[in-house]
Backbone as a printed PyTorch tensor [residue, N CA C, xyz], in Angstrom:
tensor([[[ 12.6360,  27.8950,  -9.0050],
         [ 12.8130,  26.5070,  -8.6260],
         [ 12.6310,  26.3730,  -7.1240]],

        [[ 11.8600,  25.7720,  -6.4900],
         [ 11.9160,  25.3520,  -5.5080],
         [ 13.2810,  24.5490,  -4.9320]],

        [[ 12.9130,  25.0450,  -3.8620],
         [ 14.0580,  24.1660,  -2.5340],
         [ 14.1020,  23.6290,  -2.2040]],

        [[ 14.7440,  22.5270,  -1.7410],
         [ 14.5940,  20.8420,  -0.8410],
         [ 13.6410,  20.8810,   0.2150]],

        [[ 13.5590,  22.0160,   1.2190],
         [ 12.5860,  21.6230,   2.2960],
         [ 11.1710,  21.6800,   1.0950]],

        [[ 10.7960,  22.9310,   0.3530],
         [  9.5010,  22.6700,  -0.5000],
         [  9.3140,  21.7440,  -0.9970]],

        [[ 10.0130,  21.2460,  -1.6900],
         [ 10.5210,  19.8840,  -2.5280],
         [  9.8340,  18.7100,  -1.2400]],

        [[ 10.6260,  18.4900,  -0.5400],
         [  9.9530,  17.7340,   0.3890],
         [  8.6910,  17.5690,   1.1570]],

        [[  8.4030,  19.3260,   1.4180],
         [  7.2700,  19.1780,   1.8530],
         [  6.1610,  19.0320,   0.8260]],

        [[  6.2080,  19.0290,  -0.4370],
         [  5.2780,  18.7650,  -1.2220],
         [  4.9750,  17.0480,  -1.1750]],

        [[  6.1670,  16.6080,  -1.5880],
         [  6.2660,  15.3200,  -1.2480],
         [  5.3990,  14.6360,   0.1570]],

        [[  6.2100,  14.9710,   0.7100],
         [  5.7730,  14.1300,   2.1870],
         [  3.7020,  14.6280,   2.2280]],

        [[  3.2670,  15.6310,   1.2280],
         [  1.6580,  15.9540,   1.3490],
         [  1.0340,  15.0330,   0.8670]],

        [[  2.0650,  14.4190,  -0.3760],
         [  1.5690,  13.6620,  -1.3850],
         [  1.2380,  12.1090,  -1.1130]],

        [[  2.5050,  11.3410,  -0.2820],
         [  2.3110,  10.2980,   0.2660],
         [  2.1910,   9.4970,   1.5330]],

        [[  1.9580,   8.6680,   2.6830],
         [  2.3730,   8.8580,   3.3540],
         [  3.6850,   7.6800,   3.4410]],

        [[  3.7090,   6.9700,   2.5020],
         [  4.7660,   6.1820,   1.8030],
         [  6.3290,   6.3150,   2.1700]],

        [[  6.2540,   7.5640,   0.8410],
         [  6.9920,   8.7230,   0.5240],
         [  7.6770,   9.4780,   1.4370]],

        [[  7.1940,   9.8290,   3.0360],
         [  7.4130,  10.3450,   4.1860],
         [  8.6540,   9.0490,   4.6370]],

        [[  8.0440,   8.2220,   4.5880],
         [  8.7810,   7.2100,   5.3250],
         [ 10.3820,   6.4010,   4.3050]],

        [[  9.7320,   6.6760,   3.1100],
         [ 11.1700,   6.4840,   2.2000],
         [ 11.9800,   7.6040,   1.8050]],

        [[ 11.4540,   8.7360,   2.4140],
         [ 12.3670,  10.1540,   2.5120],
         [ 13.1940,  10.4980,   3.8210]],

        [[ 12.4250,  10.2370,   4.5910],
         [ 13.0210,  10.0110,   6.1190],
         [ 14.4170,   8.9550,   5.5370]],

        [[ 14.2840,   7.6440,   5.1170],
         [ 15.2770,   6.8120,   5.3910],
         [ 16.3260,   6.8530,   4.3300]],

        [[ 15.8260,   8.2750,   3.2560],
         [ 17.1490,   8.2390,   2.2180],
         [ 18.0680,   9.2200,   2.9560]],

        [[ 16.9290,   9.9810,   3.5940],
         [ 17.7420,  11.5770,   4.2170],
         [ 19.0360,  10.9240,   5.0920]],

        [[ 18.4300,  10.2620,   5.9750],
         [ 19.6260,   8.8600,   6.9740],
         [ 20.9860,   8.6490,   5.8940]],

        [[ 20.3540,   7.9840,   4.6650],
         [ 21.0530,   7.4040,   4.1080],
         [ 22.1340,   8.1750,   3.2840]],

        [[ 21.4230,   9.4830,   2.8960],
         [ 22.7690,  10.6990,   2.5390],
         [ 23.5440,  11.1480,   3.3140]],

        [[ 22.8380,  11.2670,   4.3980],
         [ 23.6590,  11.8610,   5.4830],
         [ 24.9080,  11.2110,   5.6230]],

        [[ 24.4520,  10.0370,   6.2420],
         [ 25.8850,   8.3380,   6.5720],
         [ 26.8870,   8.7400,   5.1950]],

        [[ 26.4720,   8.6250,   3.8300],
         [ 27.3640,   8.7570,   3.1930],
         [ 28.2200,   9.6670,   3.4820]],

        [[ 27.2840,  10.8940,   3.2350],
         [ 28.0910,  12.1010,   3.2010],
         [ 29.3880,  12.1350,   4.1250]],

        [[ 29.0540,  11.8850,   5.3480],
         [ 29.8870,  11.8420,   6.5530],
         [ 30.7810,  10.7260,   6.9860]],

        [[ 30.7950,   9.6500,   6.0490],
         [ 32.2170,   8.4640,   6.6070],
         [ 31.6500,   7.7250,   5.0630]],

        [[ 32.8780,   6.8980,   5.5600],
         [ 32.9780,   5.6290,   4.4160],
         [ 31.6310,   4.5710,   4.2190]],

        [[ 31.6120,   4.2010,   3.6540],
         [ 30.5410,   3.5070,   3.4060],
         [ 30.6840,   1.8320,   4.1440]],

        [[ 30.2290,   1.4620,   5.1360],
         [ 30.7810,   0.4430,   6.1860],
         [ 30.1150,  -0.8520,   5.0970]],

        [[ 31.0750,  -1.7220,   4.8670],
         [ 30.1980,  -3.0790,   4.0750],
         [ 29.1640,  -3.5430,   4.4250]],

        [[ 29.5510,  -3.7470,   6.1120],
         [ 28.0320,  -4.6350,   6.8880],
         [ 27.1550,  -3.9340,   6.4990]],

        [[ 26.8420,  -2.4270,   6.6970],
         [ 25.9150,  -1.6800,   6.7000],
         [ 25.1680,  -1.8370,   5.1280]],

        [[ 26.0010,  -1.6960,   4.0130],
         [ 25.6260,  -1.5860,   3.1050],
         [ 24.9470,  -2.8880,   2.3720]],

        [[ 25.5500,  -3.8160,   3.0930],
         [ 24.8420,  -5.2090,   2.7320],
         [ 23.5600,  -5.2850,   3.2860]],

        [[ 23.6510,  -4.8240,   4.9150],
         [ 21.7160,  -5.1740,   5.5040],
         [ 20.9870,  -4.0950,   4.4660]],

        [[ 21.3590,  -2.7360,   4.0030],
         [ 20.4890,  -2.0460,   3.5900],
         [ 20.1990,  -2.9240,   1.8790]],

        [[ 21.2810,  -2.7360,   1.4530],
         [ 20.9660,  -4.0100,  -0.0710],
         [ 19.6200,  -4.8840,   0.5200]],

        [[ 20.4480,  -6.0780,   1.3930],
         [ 19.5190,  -7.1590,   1.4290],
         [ 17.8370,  -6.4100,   1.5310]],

        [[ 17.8500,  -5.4970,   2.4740],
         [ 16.1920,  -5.1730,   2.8890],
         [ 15.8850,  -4.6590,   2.4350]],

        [[ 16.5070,  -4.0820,   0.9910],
         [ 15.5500,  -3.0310,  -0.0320],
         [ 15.7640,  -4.1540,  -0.9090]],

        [[ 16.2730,  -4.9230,  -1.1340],
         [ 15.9630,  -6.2500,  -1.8630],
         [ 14.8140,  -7.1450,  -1.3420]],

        [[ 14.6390,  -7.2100,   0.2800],
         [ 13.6260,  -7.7860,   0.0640],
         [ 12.2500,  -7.3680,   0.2100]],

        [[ 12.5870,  -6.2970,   0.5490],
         [ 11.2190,  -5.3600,   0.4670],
         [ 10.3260,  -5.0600,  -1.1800]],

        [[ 11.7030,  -4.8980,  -2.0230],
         [ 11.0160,  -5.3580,  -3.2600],
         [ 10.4530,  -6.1820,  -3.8750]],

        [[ 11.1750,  -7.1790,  -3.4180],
         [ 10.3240,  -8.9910,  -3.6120],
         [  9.0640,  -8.7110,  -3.4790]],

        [[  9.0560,  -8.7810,  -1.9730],
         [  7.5740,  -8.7280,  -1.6510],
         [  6.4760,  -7.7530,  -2.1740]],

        [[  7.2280,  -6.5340,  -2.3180],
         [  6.1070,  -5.2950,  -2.8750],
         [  5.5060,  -5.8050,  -4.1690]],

        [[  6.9420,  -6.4440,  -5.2030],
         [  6.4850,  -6.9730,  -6.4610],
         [  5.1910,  -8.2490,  -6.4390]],

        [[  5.8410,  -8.9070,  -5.2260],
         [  5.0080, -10.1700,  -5.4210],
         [  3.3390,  -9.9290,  -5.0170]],

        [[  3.4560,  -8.7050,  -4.3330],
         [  1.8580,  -8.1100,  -3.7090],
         [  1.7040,  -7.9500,  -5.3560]],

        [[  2.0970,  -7.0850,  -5.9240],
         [  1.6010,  -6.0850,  -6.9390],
         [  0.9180,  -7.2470,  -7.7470]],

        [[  2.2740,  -8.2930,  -8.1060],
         [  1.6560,  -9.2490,  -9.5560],
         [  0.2610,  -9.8640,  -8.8230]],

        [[  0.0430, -10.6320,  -7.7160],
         [ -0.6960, -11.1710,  -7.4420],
         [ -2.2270, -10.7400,  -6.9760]],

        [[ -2.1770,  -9.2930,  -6.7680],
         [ -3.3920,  -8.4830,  -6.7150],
         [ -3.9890,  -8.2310,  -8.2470]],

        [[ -4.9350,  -7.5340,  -7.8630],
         [ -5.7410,  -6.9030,  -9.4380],
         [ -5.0510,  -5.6810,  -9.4920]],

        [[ -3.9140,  -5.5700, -10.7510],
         [ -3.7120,  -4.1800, -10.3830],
         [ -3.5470,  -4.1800, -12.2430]],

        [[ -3.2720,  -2.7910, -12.6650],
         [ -2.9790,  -2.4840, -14.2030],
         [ -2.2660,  -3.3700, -14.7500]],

        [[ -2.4790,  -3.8410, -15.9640],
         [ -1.6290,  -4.5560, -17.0050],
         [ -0.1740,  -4.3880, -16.6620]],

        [[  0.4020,  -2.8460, -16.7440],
         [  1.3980,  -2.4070, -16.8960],
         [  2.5150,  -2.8220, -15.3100]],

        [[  1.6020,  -2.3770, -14.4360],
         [  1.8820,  -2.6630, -12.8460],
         [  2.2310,  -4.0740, -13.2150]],

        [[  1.6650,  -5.1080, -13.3350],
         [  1.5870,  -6.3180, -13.2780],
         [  2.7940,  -7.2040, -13.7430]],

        [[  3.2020,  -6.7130, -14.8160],
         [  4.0790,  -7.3500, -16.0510],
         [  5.4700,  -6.6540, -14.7420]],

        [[  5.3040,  -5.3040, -14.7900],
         [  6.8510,  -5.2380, -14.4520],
         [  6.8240,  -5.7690, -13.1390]],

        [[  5.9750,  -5.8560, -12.0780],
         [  5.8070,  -6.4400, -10.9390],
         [  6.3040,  -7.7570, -10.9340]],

        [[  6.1640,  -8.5700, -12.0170],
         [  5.9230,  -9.9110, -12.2650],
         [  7.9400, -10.2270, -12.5530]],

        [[  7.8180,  -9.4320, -13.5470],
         [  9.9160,  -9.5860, -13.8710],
         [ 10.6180,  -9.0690, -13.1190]],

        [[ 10.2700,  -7.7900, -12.0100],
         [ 10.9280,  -7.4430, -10.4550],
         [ 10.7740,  -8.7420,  -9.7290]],

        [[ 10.0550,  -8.8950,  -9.4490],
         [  9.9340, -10.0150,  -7.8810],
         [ 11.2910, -11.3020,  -8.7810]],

        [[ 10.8330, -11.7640,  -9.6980],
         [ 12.2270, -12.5920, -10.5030],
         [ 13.5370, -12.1030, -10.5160]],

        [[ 13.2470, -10.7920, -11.0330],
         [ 14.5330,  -9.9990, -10.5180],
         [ 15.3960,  -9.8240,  -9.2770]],

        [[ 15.0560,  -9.4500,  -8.4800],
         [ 15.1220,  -9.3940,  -6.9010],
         [ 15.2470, -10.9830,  -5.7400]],

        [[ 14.8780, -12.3630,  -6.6520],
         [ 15.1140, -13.6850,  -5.8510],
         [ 16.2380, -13.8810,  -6.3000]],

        [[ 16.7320, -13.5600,  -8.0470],
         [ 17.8940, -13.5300,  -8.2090],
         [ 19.0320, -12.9360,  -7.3590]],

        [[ 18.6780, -11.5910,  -7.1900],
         [ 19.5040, -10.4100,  -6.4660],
         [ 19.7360, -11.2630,  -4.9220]],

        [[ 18.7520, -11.3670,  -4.4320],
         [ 18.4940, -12.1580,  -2.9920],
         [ 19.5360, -13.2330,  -2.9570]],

        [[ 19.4350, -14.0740,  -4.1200],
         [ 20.6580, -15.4440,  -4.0890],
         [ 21.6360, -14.9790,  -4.0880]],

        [[ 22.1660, -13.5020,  -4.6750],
         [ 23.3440, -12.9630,  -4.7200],
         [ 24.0470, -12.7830,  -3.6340]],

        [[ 22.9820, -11.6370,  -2.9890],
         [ 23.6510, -10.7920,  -1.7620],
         [ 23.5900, -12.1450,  -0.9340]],

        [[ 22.7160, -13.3930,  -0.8690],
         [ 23.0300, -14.2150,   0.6750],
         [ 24.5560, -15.0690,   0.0980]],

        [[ 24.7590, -15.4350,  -0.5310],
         [ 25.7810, -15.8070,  -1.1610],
         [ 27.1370, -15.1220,  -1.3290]],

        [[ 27.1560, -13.9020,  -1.4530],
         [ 28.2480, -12.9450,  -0.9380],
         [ 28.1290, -13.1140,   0.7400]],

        [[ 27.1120, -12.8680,   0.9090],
         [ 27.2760, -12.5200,   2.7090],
         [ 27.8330, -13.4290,   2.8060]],

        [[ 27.5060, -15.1030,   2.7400],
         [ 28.1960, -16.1620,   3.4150],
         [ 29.6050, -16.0750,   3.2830]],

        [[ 30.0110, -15.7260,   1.9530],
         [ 31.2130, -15.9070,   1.4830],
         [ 32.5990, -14.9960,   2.0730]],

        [[ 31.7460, -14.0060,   2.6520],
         [ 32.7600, -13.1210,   3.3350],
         [ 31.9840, -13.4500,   5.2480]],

        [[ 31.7370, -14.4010,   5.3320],
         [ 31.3980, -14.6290,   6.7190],
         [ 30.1830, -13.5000,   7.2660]],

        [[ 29.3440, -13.0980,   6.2230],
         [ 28.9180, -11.7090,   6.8500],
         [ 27.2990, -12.4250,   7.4430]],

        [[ 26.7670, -11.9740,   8.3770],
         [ 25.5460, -11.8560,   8.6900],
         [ 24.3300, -11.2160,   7.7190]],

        [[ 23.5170, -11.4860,   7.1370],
         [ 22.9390, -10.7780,   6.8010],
         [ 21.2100, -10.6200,   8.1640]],

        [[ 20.3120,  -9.6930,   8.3200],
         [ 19.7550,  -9.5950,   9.0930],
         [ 18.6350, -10.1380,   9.1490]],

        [[ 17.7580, -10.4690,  10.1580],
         [ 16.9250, -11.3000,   9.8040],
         [ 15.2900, -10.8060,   9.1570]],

        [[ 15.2860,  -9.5070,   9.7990],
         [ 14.1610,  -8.5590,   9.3430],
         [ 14.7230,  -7.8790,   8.4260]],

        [[ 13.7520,  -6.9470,   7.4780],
         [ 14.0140,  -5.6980,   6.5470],
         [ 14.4380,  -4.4440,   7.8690]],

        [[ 14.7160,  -3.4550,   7.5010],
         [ 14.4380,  -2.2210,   8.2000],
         [ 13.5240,  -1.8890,   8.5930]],

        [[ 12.9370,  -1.3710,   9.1950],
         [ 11.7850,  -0.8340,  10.2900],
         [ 11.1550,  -0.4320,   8.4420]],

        [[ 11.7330,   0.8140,   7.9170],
         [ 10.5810,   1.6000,   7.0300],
         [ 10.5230,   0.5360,   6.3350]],

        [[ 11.3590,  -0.2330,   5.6880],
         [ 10.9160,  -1.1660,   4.6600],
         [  9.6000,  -2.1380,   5.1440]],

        [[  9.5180,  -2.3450,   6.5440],
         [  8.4040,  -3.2040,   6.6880],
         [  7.4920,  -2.1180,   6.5650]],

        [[  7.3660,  -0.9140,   7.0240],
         [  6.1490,  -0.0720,   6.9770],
         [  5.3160,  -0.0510,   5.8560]],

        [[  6.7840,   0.3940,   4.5400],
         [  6.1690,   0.5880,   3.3040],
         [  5.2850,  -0.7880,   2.8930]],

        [[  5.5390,  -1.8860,   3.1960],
         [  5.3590,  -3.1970,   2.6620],
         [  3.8200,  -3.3520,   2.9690]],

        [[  3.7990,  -3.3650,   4.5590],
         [  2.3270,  -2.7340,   5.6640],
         [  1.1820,  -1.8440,   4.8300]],

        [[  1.9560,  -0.4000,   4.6650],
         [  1.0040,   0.1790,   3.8280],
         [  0.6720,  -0.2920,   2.4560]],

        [[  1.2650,  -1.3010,   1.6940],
         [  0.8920,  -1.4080,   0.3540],
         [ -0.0220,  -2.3430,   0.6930]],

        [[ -0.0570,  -3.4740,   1.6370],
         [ -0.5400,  -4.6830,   1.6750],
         [ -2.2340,  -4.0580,   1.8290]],

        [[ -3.2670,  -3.2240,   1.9880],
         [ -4.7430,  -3.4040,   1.6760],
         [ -5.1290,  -2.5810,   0.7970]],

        [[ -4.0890,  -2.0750,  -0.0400],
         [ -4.6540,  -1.8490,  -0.9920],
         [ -4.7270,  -2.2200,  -2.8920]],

        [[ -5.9020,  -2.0790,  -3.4760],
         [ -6.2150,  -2.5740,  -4.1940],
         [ -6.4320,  -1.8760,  -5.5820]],

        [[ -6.3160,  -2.7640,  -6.9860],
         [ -6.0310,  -2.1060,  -8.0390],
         [ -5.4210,  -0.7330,  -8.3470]],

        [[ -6.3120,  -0.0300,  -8.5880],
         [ -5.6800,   2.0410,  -9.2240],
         [ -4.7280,   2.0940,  -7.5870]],

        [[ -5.4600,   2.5040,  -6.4860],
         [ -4.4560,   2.8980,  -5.6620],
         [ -3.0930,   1.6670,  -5.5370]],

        [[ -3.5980,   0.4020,  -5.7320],
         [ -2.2710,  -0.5790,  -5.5880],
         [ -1.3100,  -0.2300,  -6.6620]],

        [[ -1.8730,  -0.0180,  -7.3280],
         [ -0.5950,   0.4980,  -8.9750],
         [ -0.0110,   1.5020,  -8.4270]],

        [[ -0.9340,   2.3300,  -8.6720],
         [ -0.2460,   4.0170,  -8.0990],
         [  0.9950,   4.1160,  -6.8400]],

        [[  0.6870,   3.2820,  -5.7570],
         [  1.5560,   3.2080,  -4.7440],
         [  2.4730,   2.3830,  -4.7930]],

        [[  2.0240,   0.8680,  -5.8440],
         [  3.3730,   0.4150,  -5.9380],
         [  4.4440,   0.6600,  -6.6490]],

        [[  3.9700,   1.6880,  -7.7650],
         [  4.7490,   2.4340,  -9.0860],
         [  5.6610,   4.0100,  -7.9000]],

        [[  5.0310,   4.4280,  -6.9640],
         [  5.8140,   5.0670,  -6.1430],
         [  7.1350,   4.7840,  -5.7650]],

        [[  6.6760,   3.1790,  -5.0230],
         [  7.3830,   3.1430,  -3.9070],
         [  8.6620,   2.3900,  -4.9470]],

        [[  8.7170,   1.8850,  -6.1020],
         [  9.1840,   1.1760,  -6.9270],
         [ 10.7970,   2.4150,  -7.2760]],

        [[ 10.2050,   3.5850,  -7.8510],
         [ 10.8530,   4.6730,  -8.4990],
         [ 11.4890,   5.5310,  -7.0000]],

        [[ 10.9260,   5.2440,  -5.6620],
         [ 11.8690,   5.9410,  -4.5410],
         [ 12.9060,   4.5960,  -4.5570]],

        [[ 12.1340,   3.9280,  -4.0230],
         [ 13.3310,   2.7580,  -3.4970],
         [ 14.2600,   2.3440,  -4.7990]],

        [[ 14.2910,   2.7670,  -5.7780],
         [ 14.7190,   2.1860,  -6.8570],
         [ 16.3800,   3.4080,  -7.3740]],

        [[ 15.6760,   4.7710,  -7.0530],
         [ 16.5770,   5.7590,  -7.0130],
         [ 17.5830,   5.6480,  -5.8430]],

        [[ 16.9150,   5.6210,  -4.6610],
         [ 17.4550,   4.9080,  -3.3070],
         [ 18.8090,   3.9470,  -3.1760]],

        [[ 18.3640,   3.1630,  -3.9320],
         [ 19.2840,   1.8120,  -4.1700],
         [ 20.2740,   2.2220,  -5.2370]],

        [[ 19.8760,   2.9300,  -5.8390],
         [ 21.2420,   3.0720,  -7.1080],
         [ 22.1970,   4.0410,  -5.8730]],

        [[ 21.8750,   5.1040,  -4.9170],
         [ 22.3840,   5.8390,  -4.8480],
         [ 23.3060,   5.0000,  -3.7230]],

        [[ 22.7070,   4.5200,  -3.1360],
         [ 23.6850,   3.5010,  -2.3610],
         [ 24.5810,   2.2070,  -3.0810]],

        [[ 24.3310,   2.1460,  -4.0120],
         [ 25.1070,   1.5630,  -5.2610],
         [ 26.5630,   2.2680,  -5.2000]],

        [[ 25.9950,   3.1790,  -5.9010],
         [ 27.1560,   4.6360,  -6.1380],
         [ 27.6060,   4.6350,  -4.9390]],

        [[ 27.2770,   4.7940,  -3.9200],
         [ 28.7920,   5.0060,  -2.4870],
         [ 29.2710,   4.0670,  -2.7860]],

        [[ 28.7100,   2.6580,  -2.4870],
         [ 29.5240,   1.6650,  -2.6710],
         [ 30.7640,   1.1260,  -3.6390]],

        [[ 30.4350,   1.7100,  -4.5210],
         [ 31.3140,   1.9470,  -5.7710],
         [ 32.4320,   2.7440,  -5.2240]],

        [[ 32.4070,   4.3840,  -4.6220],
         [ 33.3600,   4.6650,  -3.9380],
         [ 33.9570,   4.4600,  -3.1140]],

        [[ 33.5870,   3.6250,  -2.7110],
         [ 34.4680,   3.3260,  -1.2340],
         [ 35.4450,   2.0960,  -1.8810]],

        [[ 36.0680,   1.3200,  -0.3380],
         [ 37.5050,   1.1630,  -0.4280],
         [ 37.5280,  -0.4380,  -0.5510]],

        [[ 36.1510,  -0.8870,  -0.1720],
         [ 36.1000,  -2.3890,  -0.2700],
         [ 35.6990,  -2.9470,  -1.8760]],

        [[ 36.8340,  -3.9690,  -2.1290],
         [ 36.6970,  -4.0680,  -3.3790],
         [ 35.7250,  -5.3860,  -3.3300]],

        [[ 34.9610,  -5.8750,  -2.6670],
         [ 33.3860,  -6.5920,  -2.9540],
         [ 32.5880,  -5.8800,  -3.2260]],

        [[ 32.7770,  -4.9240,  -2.4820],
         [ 31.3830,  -3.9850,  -2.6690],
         [ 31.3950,  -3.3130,  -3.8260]],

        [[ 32.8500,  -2.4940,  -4.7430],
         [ 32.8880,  -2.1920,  -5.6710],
         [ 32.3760,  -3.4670,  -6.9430]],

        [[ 33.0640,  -4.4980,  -6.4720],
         [ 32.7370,  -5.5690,  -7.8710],
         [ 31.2690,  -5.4250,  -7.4320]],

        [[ 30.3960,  -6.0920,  -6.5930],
         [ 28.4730,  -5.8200,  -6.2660],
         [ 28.2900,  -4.7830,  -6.8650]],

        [[ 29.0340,  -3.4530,  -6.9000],
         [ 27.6610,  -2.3290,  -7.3270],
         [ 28.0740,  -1.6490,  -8.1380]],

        [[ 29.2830,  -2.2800,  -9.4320],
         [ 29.5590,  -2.7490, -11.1330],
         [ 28.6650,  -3.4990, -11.1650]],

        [[ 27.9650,  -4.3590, -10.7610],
         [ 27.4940,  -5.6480, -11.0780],
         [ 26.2750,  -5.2030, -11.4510]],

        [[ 25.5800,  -4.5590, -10.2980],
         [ 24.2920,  -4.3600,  -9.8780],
         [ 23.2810,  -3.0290, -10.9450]],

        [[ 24.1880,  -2.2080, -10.5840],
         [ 24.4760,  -0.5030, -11.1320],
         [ 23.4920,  -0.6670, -12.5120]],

        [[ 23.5310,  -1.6150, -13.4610],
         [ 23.8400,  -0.9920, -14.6510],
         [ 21.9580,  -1.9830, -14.6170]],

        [[ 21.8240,  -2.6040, -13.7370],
         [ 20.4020,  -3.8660, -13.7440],
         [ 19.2230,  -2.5770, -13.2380]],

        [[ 19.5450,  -2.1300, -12.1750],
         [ 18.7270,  -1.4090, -11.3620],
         [ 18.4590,  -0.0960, -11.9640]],

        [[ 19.4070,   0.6970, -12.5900],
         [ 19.2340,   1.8610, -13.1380],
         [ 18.4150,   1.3340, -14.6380]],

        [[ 18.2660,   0.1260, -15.2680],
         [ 17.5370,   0.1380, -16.3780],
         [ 16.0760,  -0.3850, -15.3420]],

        [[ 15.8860,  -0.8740, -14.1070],
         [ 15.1840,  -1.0030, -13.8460],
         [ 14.1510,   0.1540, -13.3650]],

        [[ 14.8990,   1.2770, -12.8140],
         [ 14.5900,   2.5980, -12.4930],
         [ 13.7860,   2.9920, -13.6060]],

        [[ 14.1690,   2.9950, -14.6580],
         [ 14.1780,   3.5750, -16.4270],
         [ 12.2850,   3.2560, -16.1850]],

        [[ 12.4050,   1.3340, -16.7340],
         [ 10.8180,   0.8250, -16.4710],
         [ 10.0660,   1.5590, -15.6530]],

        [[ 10.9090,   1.9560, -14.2810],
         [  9.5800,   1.9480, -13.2980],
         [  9.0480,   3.5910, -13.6140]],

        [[  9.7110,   4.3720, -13.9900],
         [  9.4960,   5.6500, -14.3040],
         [  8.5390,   5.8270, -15.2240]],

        [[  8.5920,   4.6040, -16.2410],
         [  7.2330,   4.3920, -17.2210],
         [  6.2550,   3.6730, -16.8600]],

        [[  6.5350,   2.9670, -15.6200],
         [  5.1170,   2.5190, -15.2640],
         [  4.6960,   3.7160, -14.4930]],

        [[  5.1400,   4.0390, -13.8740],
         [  4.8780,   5.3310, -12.8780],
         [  4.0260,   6.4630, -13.5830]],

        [[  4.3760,   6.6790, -14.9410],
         [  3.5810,   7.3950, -15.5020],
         [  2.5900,   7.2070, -16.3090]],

        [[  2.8510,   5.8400, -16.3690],
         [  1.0340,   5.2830, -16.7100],
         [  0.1010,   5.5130, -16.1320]],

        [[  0.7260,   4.9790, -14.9580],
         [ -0.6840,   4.7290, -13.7460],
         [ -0.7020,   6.3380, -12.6410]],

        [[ -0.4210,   7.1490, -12.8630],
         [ -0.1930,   8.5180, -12.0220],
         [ -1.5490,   9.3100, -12.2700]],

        [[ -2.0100,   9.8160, -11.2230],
         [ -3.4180,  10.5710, -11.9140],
         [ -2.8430,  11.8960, -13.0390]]])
C-alpha cells in the first residue's frame, strides 16, 4: 500500500485542480486536528465551498458536457442555492458575517474549470465535485464535534444531503474517467 506523500504525489501528477484542493484540505486537517473548530471559520469555509459549487455546477449544466455530468450538475447548482439560503440565513441569524469572496483555491478551481469544454469539462468537473464533496463532509464531521450547538444542528442537517451527494458524484466520476 502506498503512503500519503505517494498517494499525493500521484495525485497532485494527475491534476492540477487536485494540487490546489489538496493543498487546502491538508490546511483544513491540520486546523482540525489542532483546536476546536472556530464557527466563523467554519461558516466562510461552508459558504465558499458552497459557492464554489454553485458555480462549478452551473458551468457544468450550461456547457456541452456528458448526459451524466449534466443532470447531476443541473440538481447540484439547485442543491447548493438552497444550501446558500441556508448558510446566509444562519449567518444573519447569529449576527455572523459571511465573506464576500470564495477562498483564494475555490476561485482558482472555478478559473481552471471555466475554458474548458465537454470530455475534459466532465472529467474535471466530476473531480473537483468528489474532492470538494469529501472535503465538505469532513468539515461537516468537525463541526459535529465541536461545542457549538448551531453548528452541530447545520452539520445533522447537512451530513446526511452531501454524503448521498458524494455517493452520485462518485458515479458520475466513473462514467466520465478515462
Amino acid at each position: 500500500m502506498a503512503t500519503g506523500e505517494t498517494r499525493r504525489g500521484l495525485l497532485l501528477s494527475c491534476s492540477p485542480m487536485i494540487v490546489v484542493l489538496l493543498g487546502s484540505l491538508t490546511a483544513a486537517q491540520n486546523a482540525v486536528a489542532e483546536r476546536p473548530v472556530d464557527p466563523g471559520r467554519f461558516f466562510d469555509f461552508a459558504y465558499s465551498s458552497a459557492v464554489l459549487q454553485e458555480r462549478a455546477s452551473a458551468l457544468a449544466a450550461s456547457k456541452d458536457t456528458r448526459p451524466e455530468v449534466k443532470d447531476f450538475a443541473r440538481e447540484m447548482a439547485q442543491f447548493r442555492g438552497q444550501q446558500l439560503d441556508r448558510l446566509r440565513a444562519i449567518s444573519q441569524e447569529r449576527s455572523m458575517r459571511l465573506p464576500v469572496e470564495e477562498e483564494f483555491e475555490h476561485r482558482v478551481v472555478l478559473e481552471n474549470l471555466e475554458p474548458l469544454n465537454y470530455l475534459a469539462l466532465s472529467r474535471r468537473y466530476a473531480e473537483v465535485q468528489v474532492q470538494a464533496l469529501g472535503q465538505e463532509i469532513r468539515g461537516y464531521e468537525a463541526a459535529e464535534r465541536g461545542a457549538d450547538e448551531g453548528m452541530k444542528q447545520l452539520a445533522a442537517e447537512m451530513l446526511p444531503q452531501v454524503r448521498q451527494r458524494l455517493e452520485a458524484a462518485r458515479r458520475m466520476h466513473d462514467a466520465v474517467k478515462p
